[in-house]
Short mmCIF file of C-alpha atoms and ligand atoms in Angstrom, two decimals:
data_model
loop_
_atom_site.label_atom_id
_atom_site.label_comp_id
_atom_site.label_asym_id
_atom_site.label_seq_id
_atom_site.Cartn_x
_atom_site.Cartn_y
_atom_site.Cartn_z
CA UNK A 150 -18.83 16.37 -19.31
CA UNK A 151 -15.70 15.37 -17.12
CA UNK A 152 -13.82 11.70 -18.84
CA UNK A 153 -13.21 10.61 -15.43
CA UNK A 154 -14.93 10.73 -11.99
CA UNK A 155 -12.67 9.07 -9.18
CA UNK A 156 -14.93 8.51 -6.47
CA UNK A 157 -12.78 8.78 -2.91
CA UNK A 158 -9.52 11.14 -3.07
CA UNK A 159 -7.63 8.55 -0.61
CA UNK A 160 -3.78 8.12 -1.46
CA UNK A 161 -5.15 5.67 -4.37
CA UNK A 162 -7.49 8.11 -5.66
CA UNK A 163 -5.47 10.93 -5.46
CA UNK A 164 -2.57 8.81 -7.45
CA UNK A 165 -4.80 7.54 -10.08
CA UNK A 166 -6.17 10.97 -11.07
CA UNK A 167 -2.28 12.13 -11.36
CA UNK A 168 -1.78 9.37 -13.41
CA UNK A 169 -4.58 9.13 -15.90
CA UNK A 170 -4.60 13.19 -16.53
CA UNK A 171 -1.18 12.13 -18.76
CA UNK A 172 -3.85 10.14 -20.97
CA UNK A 173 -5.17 13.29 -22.23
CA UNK A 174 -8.18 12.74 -19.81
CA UNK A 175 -10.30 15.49 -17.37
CA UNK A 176 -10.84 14.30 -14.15
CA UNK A 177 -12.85 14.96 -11.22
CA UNK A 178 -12.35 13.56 -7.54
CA UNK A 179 -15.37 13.27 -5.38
CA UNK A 180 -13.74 13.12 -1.49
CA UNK A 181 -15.93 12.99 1.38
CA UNK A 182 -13.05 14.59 3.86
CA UNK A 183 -10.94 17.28 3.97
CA UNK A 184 -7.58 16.68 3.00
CA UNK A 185 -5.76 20.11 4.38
CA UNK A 186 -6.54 18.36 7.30
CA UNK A 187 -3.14 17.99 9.64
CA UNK A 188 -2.74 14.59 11.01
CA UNK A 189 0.15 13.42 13.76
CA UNK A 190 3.09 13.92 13.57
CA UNK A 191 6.16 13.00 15.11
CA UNK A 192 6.53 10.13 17.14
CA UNK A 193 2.73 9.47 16.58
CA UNK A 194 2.95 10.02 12.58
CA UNK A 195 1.72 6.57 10.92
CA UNK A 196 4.03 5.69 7.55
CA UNK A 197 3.79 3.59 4.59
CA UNK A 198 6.47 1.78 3.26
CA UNK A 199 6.72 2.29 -0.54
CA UNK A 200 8.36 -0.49 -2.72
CA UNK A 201 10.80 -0.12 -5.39
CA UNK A 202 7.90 -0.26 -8.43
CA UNK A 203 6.06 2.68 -6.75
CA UNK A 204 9.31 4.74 -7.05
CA UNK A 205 9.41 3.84 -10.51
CA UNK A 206 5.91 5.29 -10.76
CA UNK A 207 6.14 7.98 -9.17
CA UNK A 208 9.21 9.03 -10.99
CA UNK A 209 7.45 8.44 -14.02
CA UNK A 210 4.95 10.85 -13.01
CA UNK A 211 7.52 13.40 -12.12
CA UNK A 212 6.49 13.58 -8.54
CA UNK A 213 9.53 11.32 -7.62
CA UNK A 214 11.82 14.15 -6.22
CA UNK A 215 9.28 15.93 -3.31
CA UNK A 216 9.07 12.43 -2.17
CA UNK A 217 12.30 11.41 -1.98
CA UNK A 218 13.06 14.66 -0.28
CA UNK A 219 10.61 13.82 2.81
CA UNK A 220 11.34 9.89 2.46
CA UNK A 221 13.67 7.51 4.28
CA UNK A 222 15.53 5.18 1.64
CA UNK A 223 15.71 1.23 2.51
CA UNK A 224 18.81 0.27 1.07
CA UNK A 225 19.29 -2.91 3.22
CA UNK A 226 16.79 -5.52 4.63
CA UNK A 227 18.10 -7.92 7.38
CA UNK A 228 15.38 -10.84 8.08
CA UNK A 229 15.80 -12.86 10.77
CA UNK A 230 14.18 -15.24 12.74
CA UNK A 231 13.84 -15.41 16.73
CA UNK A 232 15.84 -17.72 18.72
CA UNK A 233 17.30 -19.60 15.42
CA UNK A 234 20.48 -19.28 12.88
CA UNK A 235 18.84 -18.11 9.72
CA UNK A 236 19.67 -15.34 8.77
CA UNK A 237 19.29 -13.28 5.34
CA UNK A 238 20.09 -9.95 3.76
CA UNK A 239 18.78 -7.80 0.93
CA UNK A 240 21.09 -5.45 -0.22
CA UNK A 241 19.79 -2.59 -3.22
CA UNK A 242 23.13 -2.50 -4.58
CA UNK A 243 22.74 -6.51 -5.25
CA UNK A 244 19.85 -5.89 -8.08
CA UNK A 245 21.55 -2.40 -9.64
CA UNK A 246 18.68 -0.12 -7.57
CA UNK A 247 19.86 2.80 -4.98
CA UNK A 248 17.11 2.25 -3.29
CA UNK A 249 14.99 -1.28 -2.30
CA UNK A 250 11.92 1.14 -1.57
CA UNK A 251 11.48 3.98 1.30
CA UNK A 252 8.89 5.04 3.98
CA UNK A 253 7.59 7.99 4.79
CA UNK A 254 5.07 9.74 6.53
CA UNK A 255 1.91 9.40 5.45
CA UNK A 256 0.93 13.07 6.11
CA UNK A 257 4.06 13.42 4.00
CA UNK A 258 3.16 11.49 0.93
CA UNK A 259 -0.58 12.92 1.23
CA UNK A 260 0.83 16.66 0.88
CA UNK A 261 2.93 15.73 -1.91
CA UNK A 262 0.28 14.15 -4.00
CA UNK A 263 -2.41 17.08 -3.05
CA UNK A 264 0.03 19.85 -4.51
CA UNK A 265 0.81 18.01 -7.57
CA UNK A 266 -3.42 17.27 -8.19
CA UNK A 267 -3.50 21.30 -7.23
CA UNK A 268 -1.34 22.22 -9.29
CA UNK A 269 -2.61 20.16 -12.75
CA UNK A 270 -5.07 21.98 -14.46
CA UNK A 271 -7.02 18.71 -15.49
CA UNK A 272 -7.77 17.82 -12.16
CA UNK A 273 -10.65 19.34 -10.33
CA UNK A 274 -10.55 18.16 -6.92
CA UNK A 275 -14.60 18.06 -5.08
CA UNK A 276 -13.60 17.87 -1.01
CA UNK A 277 -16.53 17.68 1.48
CA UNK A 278 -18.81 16.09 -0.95
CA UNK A 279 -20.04 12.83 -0.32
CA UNK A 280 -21.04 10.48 -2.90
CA UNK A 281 -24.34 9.13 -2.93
CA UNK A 282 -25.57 7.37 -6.28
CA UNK A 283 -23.82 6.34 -9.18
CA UNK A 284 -26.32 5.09 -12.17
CA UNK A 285 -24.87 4.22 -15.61
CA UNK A 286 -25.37 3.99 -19.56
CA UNK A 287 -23.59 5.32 -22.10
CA UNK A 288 -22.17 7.85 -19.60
CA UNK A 289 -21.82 7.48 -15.55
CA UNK A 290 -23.39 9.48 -13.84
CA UNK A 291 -22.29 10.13 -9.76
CA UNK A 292 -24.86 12.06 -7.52
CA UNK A 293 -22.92 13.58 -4.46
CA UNK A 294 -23.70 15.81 -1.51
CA UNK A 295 -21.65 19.07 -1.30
CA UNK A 296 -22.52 21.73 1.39
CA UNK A 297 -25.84 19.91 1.64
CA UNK A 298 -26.99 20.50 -2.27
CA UNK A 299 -27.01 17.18 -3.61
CA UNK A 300 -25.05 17.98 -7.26
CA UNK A 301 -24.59 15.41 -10.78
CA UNK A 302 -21.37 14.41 -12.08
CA UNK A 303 -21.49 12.56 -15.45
CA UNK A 304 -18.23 11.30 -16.93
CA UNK A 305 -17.28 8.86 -19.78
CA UNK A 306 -16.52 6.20 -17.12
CA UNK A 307 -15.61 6.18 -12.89
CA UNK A 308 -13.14 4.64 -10.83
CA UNK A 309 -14.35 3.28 -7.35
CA UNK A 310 -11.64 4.52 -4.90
CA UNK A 311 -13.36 4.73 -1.39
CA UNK A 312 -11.69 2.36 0.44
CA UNK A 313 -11.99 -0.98 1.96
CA UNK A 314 -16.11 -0.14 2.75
CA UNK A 315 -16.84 1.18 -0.20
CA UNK A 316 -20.24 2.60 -0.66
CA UNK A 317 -19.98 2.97 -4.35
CA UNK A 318 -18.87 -0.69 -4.91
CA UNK A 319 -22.05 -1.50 -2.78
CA UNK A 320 -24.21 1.30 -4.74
CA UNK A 321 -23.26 -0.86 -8.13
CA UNK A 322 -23.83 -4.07 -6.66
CA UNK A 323 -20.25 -5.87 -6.10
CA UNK A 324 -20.14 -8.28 -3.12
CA UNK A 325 -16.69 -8.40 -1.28
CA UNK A 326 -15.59 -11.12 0.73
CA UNK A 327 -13.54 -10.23 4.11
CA UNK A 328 -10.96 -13.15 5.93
CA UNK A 329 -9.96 -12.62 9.23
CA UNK A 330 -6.40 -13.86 9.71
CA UNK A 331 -7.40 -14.17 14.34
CA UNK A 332 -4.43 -11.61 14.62
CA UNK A 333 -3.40 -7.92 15.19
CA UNK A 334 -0.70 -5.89 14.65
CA UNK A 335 0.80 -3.02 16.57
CA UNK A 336 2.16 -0.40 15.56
CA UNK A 337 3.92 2.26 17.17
CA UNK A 338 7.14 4.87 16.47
CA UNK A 339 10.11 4.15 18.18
CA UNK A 340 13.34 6.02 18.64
CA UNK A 341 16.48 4.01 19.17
CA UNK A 342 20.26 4.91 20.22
CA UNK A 343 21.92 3.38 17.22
CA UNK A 344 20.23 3.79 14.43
CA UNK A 345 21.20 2.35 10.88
CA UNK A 346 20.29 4.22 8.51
CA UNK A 347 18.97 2.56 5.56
CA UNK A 348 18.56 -0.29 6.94
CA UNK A 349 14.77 -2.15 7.51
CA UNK A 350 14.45 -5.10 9.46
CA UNK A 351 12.06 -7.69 9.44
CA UNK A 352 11.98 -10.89 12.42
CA UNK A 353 10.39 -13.45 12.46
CA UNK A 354 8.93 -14.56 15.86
CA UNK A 355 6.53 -17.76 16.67
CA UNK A 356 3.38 -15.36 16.72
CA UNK A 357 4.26 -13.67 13.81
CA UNK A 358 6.75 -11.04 12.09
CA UNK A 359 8.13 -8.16 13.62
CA UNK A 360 9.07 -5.08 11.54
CA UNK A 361 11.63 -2.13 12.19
CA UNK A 362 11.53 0.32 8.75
CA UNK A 363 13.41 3.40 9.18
CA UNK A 364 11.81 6.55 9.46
CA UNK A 365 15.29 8.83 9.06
CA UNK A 366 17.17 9.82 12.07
CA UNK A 367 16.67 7.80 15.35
CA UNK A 368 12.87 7.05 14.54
CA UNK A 369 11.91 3.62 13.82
CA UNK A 370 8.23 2.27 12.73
CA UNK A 371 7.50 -0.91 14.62
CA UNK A 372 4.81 -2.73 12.78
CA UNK A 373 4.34 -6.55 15.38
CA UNK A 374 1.93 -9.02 14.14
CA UNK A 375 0.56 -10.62 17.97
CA UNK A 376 -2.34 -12.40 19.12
CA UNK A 377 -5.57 -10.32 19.66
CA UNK A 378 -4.98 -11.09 23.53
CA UNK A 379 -1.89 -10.05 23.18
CA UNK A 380 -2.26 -6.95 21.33
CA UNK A 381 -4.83 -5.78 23.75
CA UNK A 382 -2.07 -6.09 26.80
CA UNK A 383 0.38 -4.19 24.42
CA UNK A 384 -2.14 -1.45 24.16
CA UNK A 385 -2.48 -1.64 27.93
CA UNK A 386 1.34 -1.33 29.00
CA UNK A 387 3.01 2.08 29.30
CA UNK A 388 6.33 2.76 27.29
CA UNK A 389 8.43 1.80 29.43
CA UNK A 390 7.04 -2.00 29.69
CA UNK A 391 5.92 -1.98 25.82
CA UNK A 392 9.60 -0.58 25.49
CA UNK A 393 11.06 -3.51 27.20
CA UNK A 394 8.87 -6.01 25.50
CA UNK A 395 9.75 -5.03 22.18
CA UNK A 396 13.72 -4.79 23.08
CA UNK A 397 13.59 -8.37 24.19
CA UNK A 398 11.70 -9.80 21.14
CA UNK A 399 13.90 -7.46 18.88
CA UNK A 400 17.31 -7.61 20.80
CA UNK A 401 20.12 -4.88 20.78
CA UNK A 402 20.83 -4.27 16.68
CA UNK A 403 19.47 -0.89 16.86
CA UNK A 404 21.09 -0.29 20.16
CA UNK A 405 18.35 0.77 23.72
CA UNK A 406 14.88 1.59 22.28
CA UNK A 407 14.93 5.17 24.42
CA UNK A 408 11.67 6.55 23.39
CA UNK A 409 7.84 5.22 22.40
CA UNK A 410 5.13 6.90 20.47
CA UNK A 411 1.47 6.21 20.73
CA UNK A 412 0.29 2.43 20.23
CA UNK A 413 -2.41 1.04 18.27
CA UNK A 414 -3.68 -2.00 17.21
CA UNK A 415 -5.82 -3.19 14.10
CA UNK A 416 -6.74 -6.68 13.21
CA UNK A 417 -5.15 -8.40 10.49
CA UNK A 418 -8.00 -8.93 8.17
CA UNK A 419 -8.26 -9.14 3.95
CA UNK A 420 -10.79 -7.70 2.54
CA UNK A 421 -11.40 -8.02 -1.55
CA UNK A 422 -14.24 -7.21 -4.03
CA UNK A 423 -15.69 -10.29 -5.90
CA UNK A 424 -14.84 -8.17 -9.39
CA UNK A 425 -13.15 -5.26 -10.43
CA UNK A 426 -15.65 -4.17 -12.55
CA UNK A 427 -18.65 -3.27 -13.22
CA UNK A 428 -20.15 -1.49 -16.55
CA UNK A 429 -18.21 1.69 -16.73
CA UNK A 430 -16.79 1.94 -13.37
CA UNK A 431 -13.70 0.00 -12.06
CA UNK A 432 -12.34 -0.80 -8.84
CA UNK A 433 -9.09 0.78 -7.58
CA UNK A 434 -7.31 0.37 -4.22
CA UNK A 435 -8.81 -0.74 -0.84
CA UNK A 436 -12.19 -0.92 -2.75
CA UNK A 437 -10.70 -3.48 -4.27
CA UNK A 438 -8.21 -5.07 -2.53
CA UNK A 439 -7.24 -4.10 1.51
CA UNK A 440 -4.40 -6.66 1.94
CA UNK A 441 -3.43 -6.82 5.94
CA UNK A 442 -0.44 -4.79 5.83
CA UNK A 443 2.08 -7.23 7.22
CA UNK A 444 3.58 -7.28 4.40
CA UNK A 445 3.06 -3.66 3.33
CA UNK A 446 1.69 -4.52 -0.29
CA UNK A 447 -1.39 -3.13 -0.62
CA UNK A 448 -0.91 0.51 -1.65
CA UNK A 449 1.88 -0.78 -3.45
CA UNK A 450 -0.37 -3.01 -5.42
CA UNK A 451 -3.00 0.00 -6.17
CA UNK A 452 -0.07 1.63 -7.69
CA UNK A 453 0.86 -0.87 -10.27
CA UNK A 454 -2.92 -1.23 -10.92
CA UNK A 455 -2.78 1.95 -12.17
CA UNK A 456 0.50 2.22 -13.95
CA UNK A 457 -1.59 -1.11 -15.71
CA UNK A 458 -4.46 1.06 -16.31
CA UNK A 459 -2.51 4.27 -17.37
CA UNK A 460 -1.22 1.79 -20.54
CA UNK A 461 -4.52 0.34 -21.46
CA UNK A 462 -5.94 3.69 -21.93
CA UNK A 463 -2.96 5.00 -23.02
CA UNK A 464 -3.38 3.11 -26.23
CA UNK A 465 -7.30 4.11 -26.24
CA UNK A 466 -8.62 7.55 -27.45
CA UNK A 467 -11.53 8.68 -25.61
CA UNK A 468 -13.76 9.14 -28.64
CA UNK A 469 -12.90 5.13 -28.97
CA UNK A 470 -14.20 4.26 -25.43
CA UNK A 471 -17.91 3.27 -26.78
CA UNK A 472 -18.90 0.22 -24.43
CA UNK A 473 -17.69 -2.24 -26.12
CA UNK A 474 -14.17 -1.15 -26.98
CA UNK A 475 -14.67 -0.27 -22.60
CA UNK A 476 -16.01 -3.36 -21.87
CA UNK A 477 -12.45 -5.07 -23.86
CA UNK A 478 -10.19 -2.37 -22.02
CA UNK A 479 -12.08 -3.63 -18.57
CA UNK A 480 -12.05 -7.12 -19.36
CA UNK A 481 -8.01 -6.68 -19.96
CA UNK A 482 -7.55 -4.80 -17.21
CA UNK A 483 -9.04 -7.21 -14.77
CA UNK A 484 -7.75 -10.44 -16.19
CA UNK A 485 -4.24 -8.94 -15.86
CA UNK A 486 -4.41 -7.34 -12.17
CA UNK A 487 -6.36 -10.56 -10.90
CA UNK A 488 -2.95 -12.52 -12.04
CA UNK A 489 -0.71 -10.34 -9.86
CA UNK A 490 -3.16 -9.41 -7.07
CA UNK A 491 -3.66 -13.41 -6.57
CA UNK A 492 0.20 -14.26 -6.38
CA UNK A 493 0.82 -11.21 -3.98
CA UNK A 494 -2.23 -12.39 -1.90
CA UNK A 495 -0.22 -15.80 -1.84
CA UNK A 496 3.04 -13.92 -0.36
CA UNK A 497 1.44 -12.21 1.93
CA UNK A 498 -0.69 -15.17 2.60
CA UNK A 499 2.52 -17.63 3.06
CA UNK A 500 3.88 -14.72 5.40
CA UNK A 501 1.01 -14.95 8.03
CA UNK A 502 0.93 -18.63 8.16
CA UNK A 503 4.85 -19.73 7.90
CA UNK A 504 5.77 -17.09 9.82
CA UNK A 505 2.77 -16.93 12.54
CA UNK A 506 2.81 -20.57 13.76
CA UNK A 507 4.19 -21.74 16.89
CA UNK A 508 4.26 -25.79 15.74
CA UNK A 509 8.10 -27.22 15.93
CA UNK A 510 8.28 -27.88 12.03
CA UNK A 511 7.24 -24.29 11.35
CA UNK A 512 9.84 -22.57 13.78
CA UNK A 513 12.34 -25.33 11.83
CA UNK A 514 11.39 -24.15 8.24
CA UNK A 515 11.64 -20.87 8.87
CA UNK A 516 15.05 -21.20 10.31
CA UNK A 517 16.16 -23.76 7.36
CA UNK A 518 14.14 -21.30 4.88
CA UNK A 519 16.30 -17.98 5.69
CA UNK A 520 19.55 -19.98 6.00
CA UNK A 521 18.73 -21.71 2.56
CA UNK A 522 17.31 -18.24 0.83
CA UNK A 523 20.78 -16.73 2.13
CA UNK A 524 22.60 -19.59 0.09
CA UNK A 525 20.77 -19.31 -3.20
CA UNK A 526 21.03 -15.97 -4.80
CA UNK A 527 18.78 -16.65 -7.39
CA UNK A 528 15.70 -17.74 -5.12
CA UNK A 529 16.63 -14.75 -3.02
CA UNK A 530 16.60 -12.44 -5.89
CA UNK A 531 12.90 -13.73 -6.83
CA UNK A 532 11.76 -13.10 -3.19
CA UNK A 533 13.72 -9.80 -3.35
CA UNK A 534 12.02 -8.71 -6.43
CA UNK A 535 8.59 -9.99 -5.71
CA UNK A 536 8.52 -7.79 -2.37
CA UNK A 537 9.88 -5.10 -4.67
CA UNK A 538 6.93 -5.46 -6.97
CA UNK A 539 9.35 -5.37 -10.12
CA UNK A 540 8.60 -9.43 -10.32
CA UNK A 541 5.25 -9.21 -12.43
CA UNK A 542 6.05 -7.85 -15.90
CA UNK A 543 6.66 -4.20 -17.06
CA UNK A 544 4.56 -0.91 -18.70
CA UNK A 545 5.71 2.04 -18.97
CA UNK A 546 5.18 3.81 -16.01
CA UNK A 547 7.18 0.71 -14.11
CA UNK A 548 9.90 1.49 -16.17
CA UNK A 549 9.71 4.76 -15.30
CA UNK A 550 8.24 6.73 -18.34
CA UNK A 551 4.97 8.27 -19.51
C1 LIG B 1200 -1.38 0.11 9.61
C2 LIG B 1200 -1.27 0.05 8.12
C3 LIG B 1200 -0.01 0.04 7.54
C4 LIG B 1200 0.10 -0.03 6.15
N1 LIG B 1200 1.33 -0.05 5.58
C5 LIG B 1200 1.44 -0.16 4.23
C6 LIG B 1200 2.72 -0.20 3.61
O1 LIG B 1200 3.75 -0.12 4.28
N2 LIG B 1200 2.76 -0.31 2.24
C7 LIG B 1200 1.63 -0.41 1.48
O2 LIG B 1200 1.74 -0.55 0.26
N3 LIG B 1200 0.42 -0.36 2.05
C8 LIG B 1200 0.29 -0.22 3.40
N4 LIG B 1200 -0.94 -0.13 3.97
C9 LIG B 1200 -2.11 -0.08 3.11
C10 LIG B 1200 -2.39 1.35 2.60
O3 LIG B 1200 -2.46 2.23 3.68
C11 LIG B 1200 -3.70 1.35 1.82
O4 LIG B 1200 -3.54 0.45 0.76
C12 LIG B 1200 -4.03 2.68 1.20
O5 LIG B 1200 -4.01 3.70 2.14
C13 LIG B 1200 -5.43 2.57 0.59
O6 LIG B 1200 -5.77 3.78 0.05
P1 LIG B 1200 -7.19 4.01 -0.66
O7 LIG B 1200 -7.09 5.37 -1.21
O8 LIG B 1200 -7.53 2.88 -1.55
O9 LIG B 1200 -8.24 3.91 0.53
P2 LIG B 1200 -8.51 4.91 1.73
O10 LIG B 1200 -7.25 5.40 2.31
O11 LIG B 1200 -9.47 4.23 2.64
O12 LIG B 1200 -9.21 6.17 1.04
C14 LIG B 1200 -10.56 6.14 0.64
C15 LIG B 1200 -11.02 7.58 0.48
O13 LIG B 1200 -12.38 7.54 0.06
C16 LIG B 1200 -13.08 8.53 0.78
N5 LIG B 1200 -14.49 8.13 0.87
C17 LIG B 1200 -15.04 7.11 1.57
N6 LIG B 1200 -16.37 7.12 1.46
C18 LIG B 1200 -16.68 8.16 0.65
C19 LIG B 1200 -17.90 8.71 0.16
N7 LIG B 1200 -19.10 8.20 0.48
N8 LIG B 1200 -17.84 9.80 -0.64
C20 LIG B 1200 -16.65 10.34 -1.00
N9 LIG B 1200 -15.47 9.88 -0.55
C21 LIG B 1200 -15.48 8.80 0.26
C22 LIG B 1200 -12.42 8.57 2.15
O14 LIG B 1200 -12.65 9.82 2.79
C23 LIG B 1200 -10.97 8.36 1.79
O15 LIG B 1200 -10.28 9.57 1.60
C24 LIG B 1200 -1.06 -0.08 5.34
C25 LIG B 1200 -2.33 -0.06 5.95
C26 LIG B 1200 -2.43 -0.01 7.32
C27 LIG B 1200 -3.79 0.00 7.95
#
């Protein structure tokens, strides 16, 4: 018997098995896809922008420095707001950290997490098998198609970690409820002719932010939040208009915006399961949670669930994991990632709706706001930290340990 199926070998699947194998635990990941597969790269590469707390995880899981080596650090944020006076900056140095987070590639990130699970000898990685059934007693047990054989998996207990659809969280029964924020963003790899290095920016514009996160060299990641309408005409100009678009919303920090990658556009939609758990399986990642990525929490998020899971079972043996001492350990484990994933939902939440509204009072708060968050360093350290994800309480992996 394998201790732990992860169903879905995503980035949060992948993650969570390199995380739990240091709790003395086997695991198996059943992916449906092929993840040797080469995605774009380049100006067409898509990126994630990690936070400071998934640094701290990663480095706790030794995995820190072939990351770092393909990343781009953000030392500096500068938010601003279109057309108005407020103005504030972030600075790493401010809060004792080299780094406020980094982004990179995720092609990148994926090949770095795929050596390390090839490389552990606890993790047995299933590609091109497809889950199909999951039934559970005193053991889970996870039916799967591989080259067409359908095959059993039983394990002590699952985690559901196939994204925002989710077919095992439907197979065990767990509604999800989906809010559509009647936006897009999109996103698209620019190059510009001054560059900062280190430096992210983030502006605020009546239909909703605007991002710049450096990708390392002259490449930028633009990530605009726009109406669906006019998403759809962004989608429909060629670089050279989409080029001059963004330069006027974004003005001349970064210098001429000389070059445009490949555009596309995705609604800005929530989507979260109505529990994160269910007998012996628990929900990890977009199953769980697929936060619109305006403010670029959500893989973030999965992390610390699991540096929260990593501790519970930490303090667990395996021969201890009958149901009920599982049923306490899920029972903890949801109470304390509801707490956080609700106040992050709230940020990200506030961000959409203070930041996305065209009415006079909103374009004067969030002029007043930045201005006022500039003035008080301690207000400005809690936003600072809470976008860092080093606001909600400690375990060890957040501090950087095993
Ligand atoms: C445009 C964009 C920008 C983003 N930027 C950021 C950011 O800057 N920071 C941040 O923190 N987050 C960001 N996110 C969110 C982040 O990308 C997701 O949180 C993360 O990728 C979710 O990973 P996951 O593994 O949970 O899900 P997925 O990536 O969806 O992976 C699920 C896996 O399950 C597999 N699977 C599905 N069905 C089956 C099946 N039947 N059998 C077996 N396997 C199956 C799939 O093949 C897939 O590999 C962004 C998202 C978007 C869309």
């Amino acid at each position: 018997m394998r201790d732990v199926a992860i169903i879905g070998g995503g980035l949060v699947g992948l993650c969570a098995a390199l995380a739990l194998q240091h709790s003395k635990r086997c695991i198996t990941i059943i992916e449906a896809g092929n993840l040797e597969q080469v995605q774009a790269g380049g100006l067409n590469a898509r990126s994630i922008a990690l936070s400071a707390s998934s640094i701290q995880i990663f480095r706790a899981l030794g995995i820190w420095p072939q990351i770092e080596a393909l990343a781009a650090p953000i030392r500096q944020i500068h938010i601003s707001s279109r057309g108005r006076w407020g103005v504030t900056r972030l600075q790493a140095a401010d809060y004792e950290l080299d780094a406020m987070g980094c982004v990179i590639e995720n092609q990148a990130l994926g090949r770095c997490l795929l050596d390390a699970v090839e490389a552990s000898r606890n993790i047995k990685l299933q590609q091109k098998a497809e889950f199909e059934s999951i039934t559970q007693d005193t053991t889970v047990n996870v039916g799967y198609r591989k080259k067409g054989r359908l095959q059993q998996l039983e394990a002590g207990f699952a985690l559901i970690a196939d994204g925002a659809r989710s077919p095992a969280r439907a197979a065990l029964g767990i509604g999800h409820q989906t809010i559509d924020y009647g936006q897009a963003v999109v996103i698209s790899n620019v190059e510009v002719s001054k560059p900062k290095i280190d430096t992210a920016y983030e502006r605020f514009t009546p239909h909703g932010p605007l991002a710049m996160l450096p990708l390392g060299g002259k490449r930028y990641a633009c990530v605009w939040t726009m109406t669906p309408p006019q998403a759809a005409q962004a989608g429909e100009q060629n670089e050279v208009e989409f080029a001059a678009a963004l330069q006027d919303c974004f003005g001349y920090r970064l210098g001429l915006i000389e070059a445009v990658g490949e555009r596309f556009s995705i609604p800005i939609q929530r989507t979260r399961a109505d529990a994160l758990q269910c007998g012996r399986c628990l929900l990890v990642g977009n199953a769980a949670n697929a936060l619109h990525p305006v403010a670029g929490q959500s893989f973030n998020l999965s992390l610390r669930d699991i540096a929260c899971l990593y501790e519970l079972l930490s303090e667990q043996s395996l021969v201890d994991l009958d149901a009920d001492s599982f049923s306490a350990l899920a029972d903890e484990y949801e109470k304390l990632r509801l707490l956080e994933q609700r106040q992050v939902i709230r940020y990200g939440d506030g961000l959409v709706t203070l930041f996305s509204n065209e009415l006079p009072l909103f374009d004067h708060l969030r002029a007043t706001g930045l201005g006022l968050l500039d003035l008080l360093p301690a207000l400005k350290a809690q936003a600072a930290l809470a976008g860092m994800g080093m606001a909600f309480g400690g375990n060890r992996l957040l501090r950087g340990h095993l």
